[in-house]
Amino acid sequence: MKPVVLVTRKLPEAVEDRLRRDYQPRLNPDDRLYSRDALIEAAAGADAIIPCHTERFSAEVIARLPASVRIIANFSVGYDHVDVEAAKGRGLVVTNTPEVLSDATAELTILLMLGAARRAGEGERLVRTRAWRDWSPSFMVGTQVSGKRLGIVGLGRVGRVTARRARGFDMEIHYHDLQRLPSDLEAGAIYHPTPEDLMPHCDFLAFHCVATPQTRKMLNSDRIALLPPGAIVVNASRGAVIDDEALIAALKSGKVAADGLDVYNNEPDIHPEYRELPNTFLMPHIGSATKETRDAMGFRALDNLDAFFAGREPKDRVA
Ligand code: DGY
């Protein structure tokens, strides 16, 4: 008997084809968002679940999952939506999809930097609403990216690709991580042992760290105060790493010249003031949204399932 797999969202066609070939998938062709109770109900008799970060597996949900479910193979690199300790406690295996979305997410980070620095959102709105009237030397003047200092919090896989791309703009790379990386991975990036040490070096600040209780609200008013005046903040990791009130106050005062955000607290009901401010460049959590990457994420999730059901250790096991 092929294992039964509950797939919470509509996945790329090629991924669903492979699912149909190798498993008994319960697909979601209309891509409806499951409520917590509907998810638990839909999992009845399933051996595995492939969720996205849009489904939350709190300790309570995990406790209520049918005993048949043995593995949660996430279609995401981030797994802060899963209570990993609760999963371990229940003997549930949890996997993610690292590596395959580094290029796409780094591309989006560069877009956020350019979009925020060069006021792309404002410019687009002007053209689209026919409000663009004139050219003048003082019109839509932004911040130059080339040659500036980029501080990266979390020089993991995505952070390192962002650093490589940013070097194409002659940027000097600074970073903070829990530990200093070996020099071949640093590739010349300058290490700062604490976020406080890093902040004064950031003309641009990018977050590529995971969301944990330790990184929650990592960008707060104390750390913003340490940034150079007119710094630009971008985030394509998780909204939780930013204290929204603190960042919004800094965007209003001009301490932070602009931000570029792809991820937010409480998506999609984001802090309403981000929408009101002219100096925010806002994307709807699309860091990994390229055809190539979404296919690769699905195949990676399936590789993990295949290994698990073949009695092997899944490559990307996180619990
Ligand atoms: C990820 O893979 O973590 C992306 O944010 C999409 O969920």
Coordinates of C-alpha atoms and ligand atoms in Angstrom, one line a residue:
M1 CA 0.0 0.0 0.0
K2 CA 1.3 3.4 -0.9
P3 CA 1.5 5.8 2.1
V4 CA -1.3 8.4 2.4
V5 CA 0.0 12.0 2.2
L6 CA -2.1 15.0 3.2
V7 CA -0.9 18.0 1.1
T8 CA -2.2 21.2 2.6
R9 CA -1.8 23.6 -0.4
K10 CA -1.7 23.3 -4.2
L11 CA 1.8 22.3 -5.2
P12 CA 3.5 22.7 -8.6
E13 CA 2.2 20.3 -11.2
A14 CA 5.3 18.2 -11.5
V15 CA 5.4 17.8 -7.8
E16 CA 1.8 16.6 -7.7
D17 CA 2.5 14.2 -10.6
R18 CA 5.3 12.6 -8.6
L19 CA 3.1 12.5 -5.5
R20 CA 0.3 10.7 -7.5
R21 CA 2.9 8.3 -8.9
D22 CA 4.5 7.3 -5.5
Y23 CA 1.8 8.0 -2.9
Q24 CA -1.9 8.2 -2.2
P25 CA -2.0 12.0 -2.0
R26 CA -4.9 14.0 -0.6
L27 CA -4.5 17.2 -2.7
N28 CA -6.0 20.6 -2.3
P29 CA -6.7 21.6 -6.0
D30 CA -8.6 24.8 -4.9
D31 CA -5.7 25.8 -2.6
R32 CA -8.1 26.5 0.3
L33 CA -6.5 27.4 3.6
Y34 CA -7.3 24.8 6.2
S35 CA -8.6 25.9 9.5
R36 CA -6.9 24.2 12.5
D37 CA -9.8 21.8 13.1
A38 CA -10.2 21.0 9.3
L39 CA -6.5 20.2 9.1
I40 CA -6.7 17.7 11.9
E41 CA -9.8 16.2 10.4
A42 CA -8.3 16.0 7.0
A43 CA -5.2 14.2 8.5
A44 CA -7.4 11.2 9.6
G45 CA -5.7 8.0 8.4
A46 CA -2.8 9.9 6.7
D47 CA 0.8 8.6 7.2
A48 CA 2.4 12.0 6.4
I49 CA 1.6 15.6 5.9
I50 CA 3.3 18.1 3.5
P51 CA 2.4 21.5 4.9
C52 CA 3.6 25.0 4.1
H53 CA 4.4 27.8 6.6
T54 CA 0.8 28.8 6.3
E55 CA -0.3 25.9 8.6
R56 CA 0.7 26.2 12.3
F57 CA 1.6 23.0 14.1
S58 CA 1.5 24.2 17.7
A59 CA 1.9 21.7 20.6
E60 CA -1.9 21.6 20.8
V61 CA -2.3 20.7 17.1
I62 CA 0.4 18.1 17.3
A63 CA -1.2 16.5 20.3
R64 CA -4.5 16.3 18.4
L65 CA -3.0 14.9 15.1
P66 CA -4.2 11.3 14.3
A67 CA -1.7 8.6 15.5
S68 CA -1.3 7.5 11.9
V69 CA 0.7 10.6 11.0
R70 CA 4.5 9.9 11.4
I71 CA 6.2 12.6 9.4
I72 CA 5.7 16.3 8.6
A73 CA 7.7 17.0 5.5
N74 CA 7.5 20.8 5.2
F75 CA 7.4 22.5 1.8
S76 CA 9.5 25.3 3.3
V77 CA 13.0 26.0 4.6
G78 CA 11.6 27.8 7.7
Y79 CA 9.9 25.6 10.2
D80 CA 9.1 28.1 13.0
H81 CA 5.4 27.2 12.3
V82 CA 6.1 23.8 13.8
D83 CA 6.6 23.2 17.6
V84 CA 9.7 21.1 17.1
E85 CA 9.9 20.1 20.8
A86 CA 6.3 18.9 20.8
A87 CA 6.9 17.0 17.5
K88 CA 10.0 15.3 19.1
G89 CA 7.9 14.5 22.2
R90 CA 5.4 12.7 20.0
G91 CA 8.0 10.9 18.0
L92 CA 7.0 12.8 14.8
V93 CA 9.7 13.3 12.2
V94 CA 9.9 16.8 10.8
T95 CA 11.9 17.9 7.7
N96 CA 12.4 21.1 5.8
T97 CA 13.7 22.1 2.3
P98 CA 17.1 23.9 2.7
E99 CA 19.5 25.0 -0.1
V100 CA 17.1 24.9 -2.9
L101 CA 15.6 28.4 -2.2
S102 CA 18.8 30.2 -1.5
D103 CA 19.2 31.8 -5.0
A104 CA 15.6 32.9 -5.2
T105 CA 15.5 34.4 -1.7
A106 CA 18.8 36.2 -2.2
E107 CA 17.5 37.6 -5.5
L108 CA 14.5 38.9 -3.7
T109 CA 16.7 40.4 -1.0
I110 CA 18.7 42.3 -3.6
L111 CA 15.4 43.5 -5.1
L112 CA 14.3 44.7 -1.6
M113 CA 17.6 46.6 -1.2
L114 CA 17.3 48.2 -4.7
G115 CA 13.6 48.8 -4.4
A116 CA 13.9 50.5 -1.0
A117 CA 17.0 52.5 -1.8
R118 CA 15.8 53.7 -5.2
R119 CA 12.2 54.3 -4.1
A120 CA 10.8 51.8 -6.6
G121 CA 7.4 51.5 -4.9
E122 CA 6.9 55.2 -4.9
G123 CA 8.1 55.6 -8.5
E124 CA 5.8 52.8 -9.7
R125 CA 2.8 54.3 -8.0
L126 CA 3.5 57.7 -9.6
V127 CA 3.6 56.3 -13.1
R128 CA 0.6 54.0 -12.6
T129 CA -1.6 56.7 -11.1
R130 CA -0.6 59.3 -13.7
A131 CA 0.8 61.4 -10.9
W132 CA 4.2 61.7 -12.6
R133 CA 4.4 65.2 -14.0
D134 CA 8.0 66.2 -14.5
W135 CA 11.7 65.5 -14.2
S136 CA 13.9 67.6 -12.0
P137 CA 17.4 67.2 -10.3
S138 CA 15.6 66.8 -7.0
F139 CA 12.9 64.4 -8.2
M140 CA 12.8 60.9 -6.5
V141 CA 16.4 61.1 -5.3
G142 CA 17.3 57.9 -3.4
T143 CA 20.2 56.2 -1.9
Q144 CA 23.0 54.6 -4.0
V145 CA 23.6 51.0 -3.3
S146 CA 27.0 50.5 -5.0
G147 CA 30.0 50.6 -2.8
K148 CA 28.0 50.7 0.5
R149 CA 28.4 48.5 3.5
L150 CA 25.9 45.6 3.9
G151 CA 25.4 44.0 7.3
I152 CA 23.9 40.5 7.3
V153 CA 22.4 38.9 10.3
G154 CA 22.8 35.2 9.7
L155 CA 25.4 34.3 7.2
G156 CA 23.9 30.8 6.4
R157 CA 23.1 29.5 2.9
V158 CA 20.8 32.4 1.9
G159 CA 23.0 35.0 3.6
R160 CA 26.1 33.9 1.7
V161 CA 24.3 34.0 -1.7
T162 CA 23.1 37.5 -0.9
A163 CA 26.6 38.5 0.1
R164 CA 27.9 37.1 -3.3
R165 CA 25.3 39.0 -5.2
A166 CA 26.0 42.2 -3.2
R167 CA 29.7 42.0 -4.0
G168 CA 28.6 42.5 -7.6
F169 CA 27.6 46.0 -6.4
D170 CA 31.0 46.5 -4.8
M171 CA 29.4 46.3 -1.3
E172 CA 31.6 45.6 1.7
I173 CA 30.0 42.7 3.7
H174 CA 29.7 42.6 7.5
Y175 CA 27.9 39.9 9.4
H176 CA 26.8 38.7 12.7
D177 CA 26.1 35.0 13.4
L178 CA 26.2 32.8 16.5
Q179 CA 29.7 31.8 15.5
R180 CA 32.4 33.1 13.2
L181 CA 32.4 31.1 9.9
P182 CA 35.5 29.5 8.4
S183 CA 37.3 31.9 6.1
D184 CA 36.3 30.1 2.9
L185 CA 32.6 30.6 3.8
E186 CA 33.2 34.2 5.0
A187 CA 34.8 35.0 1.7
G188 CA 36.1 38.3 3.1
A189 CA 33.0 39.2 5.1
I190 CA 33.8 41.0 8.4
Y191 CA 32.5 39.2 11.5
H192 CA 30.9 41.0 14.5
P193 CA 30.3 38.9 17.6
T194 CA 27.1 40.7 18.7
P195 CA 24.3 42.5 16.8
E196 CA 25.3 45.6 18.7
D197 CA 28.8 45.4 17.1
L198 CA 27.3 45.0 13.7
M199 CA 24.8 47.8 13.6
P200 CA 27.2 50.8 13.3
H201 CA 28.6 49.2 10.1
C202 CA 25.3 48.8 8.3
D203 CA 24.4 51.3 5.5
F204 CA 22.2 48.4 4.6
L205 CA 21.0 45.7 7.0
A206 CA 19.6 42.4 5.8
F207 CA 18.1 39.6 7.9
H208 CA 18.7 36.0 7.0
C209 CA 18.5 34.4 10.4
V210 CA 15.9 31.8 11.6
A211 CA 13.0 32.9 13.8
T212 CA 13.6 31.6 17.3
P213 CA 12.8 32.9 20.7
Q214 CA 16.3 34.3 20.7
T215 CA 16.0 36.2 17.4
R216 CA 12.4 37.5 18.1
K217 CA 12.4 41.4 17.8
M218 CA 16.2 41.3 17.2
L219 CA 15.8 44.7 15.5
N220 CA 14.5 46.8 18.3
S221 CA 14.8 50.5 19.1
D222 CA 18.1 50.1 21.0
R223 CA 19.7 48.4 18.0
I224 CA 18.2 50.8 15.5
A225 CA 19.8 53.6 17.5
L226 CA 23.2 52.1 16.7
L227 CA 22.6 52.1 12.9
P228 CA 24.2 54.9 10.8
P229 CA 21.6 57.7 10.1
G230 CA 19.7 56.9 6.9
A231 CA 20.4 53.2 7.0
I232 CA 18.1 50.9 4.9
V233 CA 16.7 47.7 6.5
V234 CA 15.5 44.7 4.5
N235 CA 14.0 41.4 5.6
A236 CA 13.3 38.2 3.7
S237 CA 13.6 35.8 6.6
R238 CA 10.7 36.0 9.1
G239 CA 8.7 39.0 10.3
A240 CA 9.3 38.0 13.9
V241 CA 12.9 39.3 13.9
I242 CA 11.6 42.9 13.7
D243 CA 9.9 45.0 16.3
D244 CA 7.4 46.7 14.0
E245 CA 6.7 49.6 16.3
A246 CA 10.4 50.4 16.6
L247 CA 11.1 50.2 12.9
I248 CA 8.0 52.3 12.0
A249 CA 9.1 55.0 14.4
A250 CA 12.6 55.0 12.8
L251 CA 11.0 55.2 9.3
K252 CA 9.0 58.2 10.4
S253 CA 11.9 60.0 12.0
G254 CA 14.2 59.3 9.0
K255 CA 16.7 57.4 11.2
V256 CA 16.0 54.5 8.8
A257 CA 15.7 56.0 5.4
A258 CA 13.6 53.1 3.9
D259 CA 12.8 49.5 4.4
G260 CA 12.2 46.6 2.0
L261 CA 10.1 43.8 3.5
D262 CA 8.9 40.5 2.2
V263 CA 7.9 39.0 5.5
Y264 CA 5.9 40.4 8.4
N265 CA 4.5 39.7 11.8
N266 CA 1.0 38.3 11.5
E267 CA 0.9 37.9 7.7
P268 CA -1.1 38.9 5.7
D269 CA -2.6 41.3 8.2
I270 CA 0.6 43.3 8.6
H271 CA 1.1 46.3 10.8
P272 CA -1.1 48.9 8.9
E273 CA 1.4 51.7 9.1
Y274 CA 3.8 50.0 6.8
R275 CA 1.2 50.5 4.0
E276 CA 0.8 54.2 4.9
L277 CA 4.5 55.2 4.9
P278 CA 6.0 56.3 1.5
N279 CA 9.5 54.9 2.4
T280 CA 8.5 51.2 2.6
F281 CA 9.0 48.8 -0.3
L282 CA 6.6 45.9 0.4
M283 CA 6.4 42.5 -1.2
P284 CA 4.0 39.7 -0.2
H285 CA 6.3 36.9 1.1
I286 CA 7.5 35.8 -2.4
G287 CA 11.2 35.1 -1.6
S288 CA 11.1 31.6 -2.9
A289 CA 8.4 32.2 -5.6
T290 CA 10.1 31.2 -8.8
K291 CA 9.0 28.2 -10.9
E292 CA 12.5 26.6 -10.5
T293 CA 12.6 27.0 -6.8
R294 CA 9.0 26.0 -6.1
D295 CA 9.6 22.8 -8.1
A296 CA 12.8 22.1 -6.3
M297 CA 11.2 22.7 -2.9
G298 CA 8.5 20.1 -3.7
F299 CA 11.0 17.6 -4.9
R300 CA 13.1 18.1 -1.8
A301 CA 10.1 17.5 0.4
L302 CA 9.4 14.3 -1.6
D303 CA 13.0 13.2 -1.3
N304 CA 12.6 13.4 2.4
L305 CA 9.4 11.5 2.4
D306 CA 10.9 8.8 0.1
A307 CA 13.8 8.3 2.5
F308 CA 11.5 8.1 5.5
F309 CA 9.2 5.5 4.0
A310 CA 12.2 3.5 2.7
G311 CA 13.5 3.3 6.3
R312 CA 16.3 5.8 5.7
E313 CA 17.1 9.0 7.6
P314 CA 15.6 11.9 5.7
K315 CA 18.4 14.3 4.6
D316 CA 16.7 17.4 6.0
R317 CA 15.5 16.1 9.3
V318 CA 15.0 18.9 11.9
A319 CA 13.1 16.8 14.4
Ligands
DGY1 C1 10.3 29.2 3.4 O1 10.5 28.2 2.7 O2 10.5 29.2 4.6 C2 9.6 30.3 2.8 O3 9.4 31.4 3.6 C3 8.2 29.9 2.3 O4 7.5 29.3 3.3

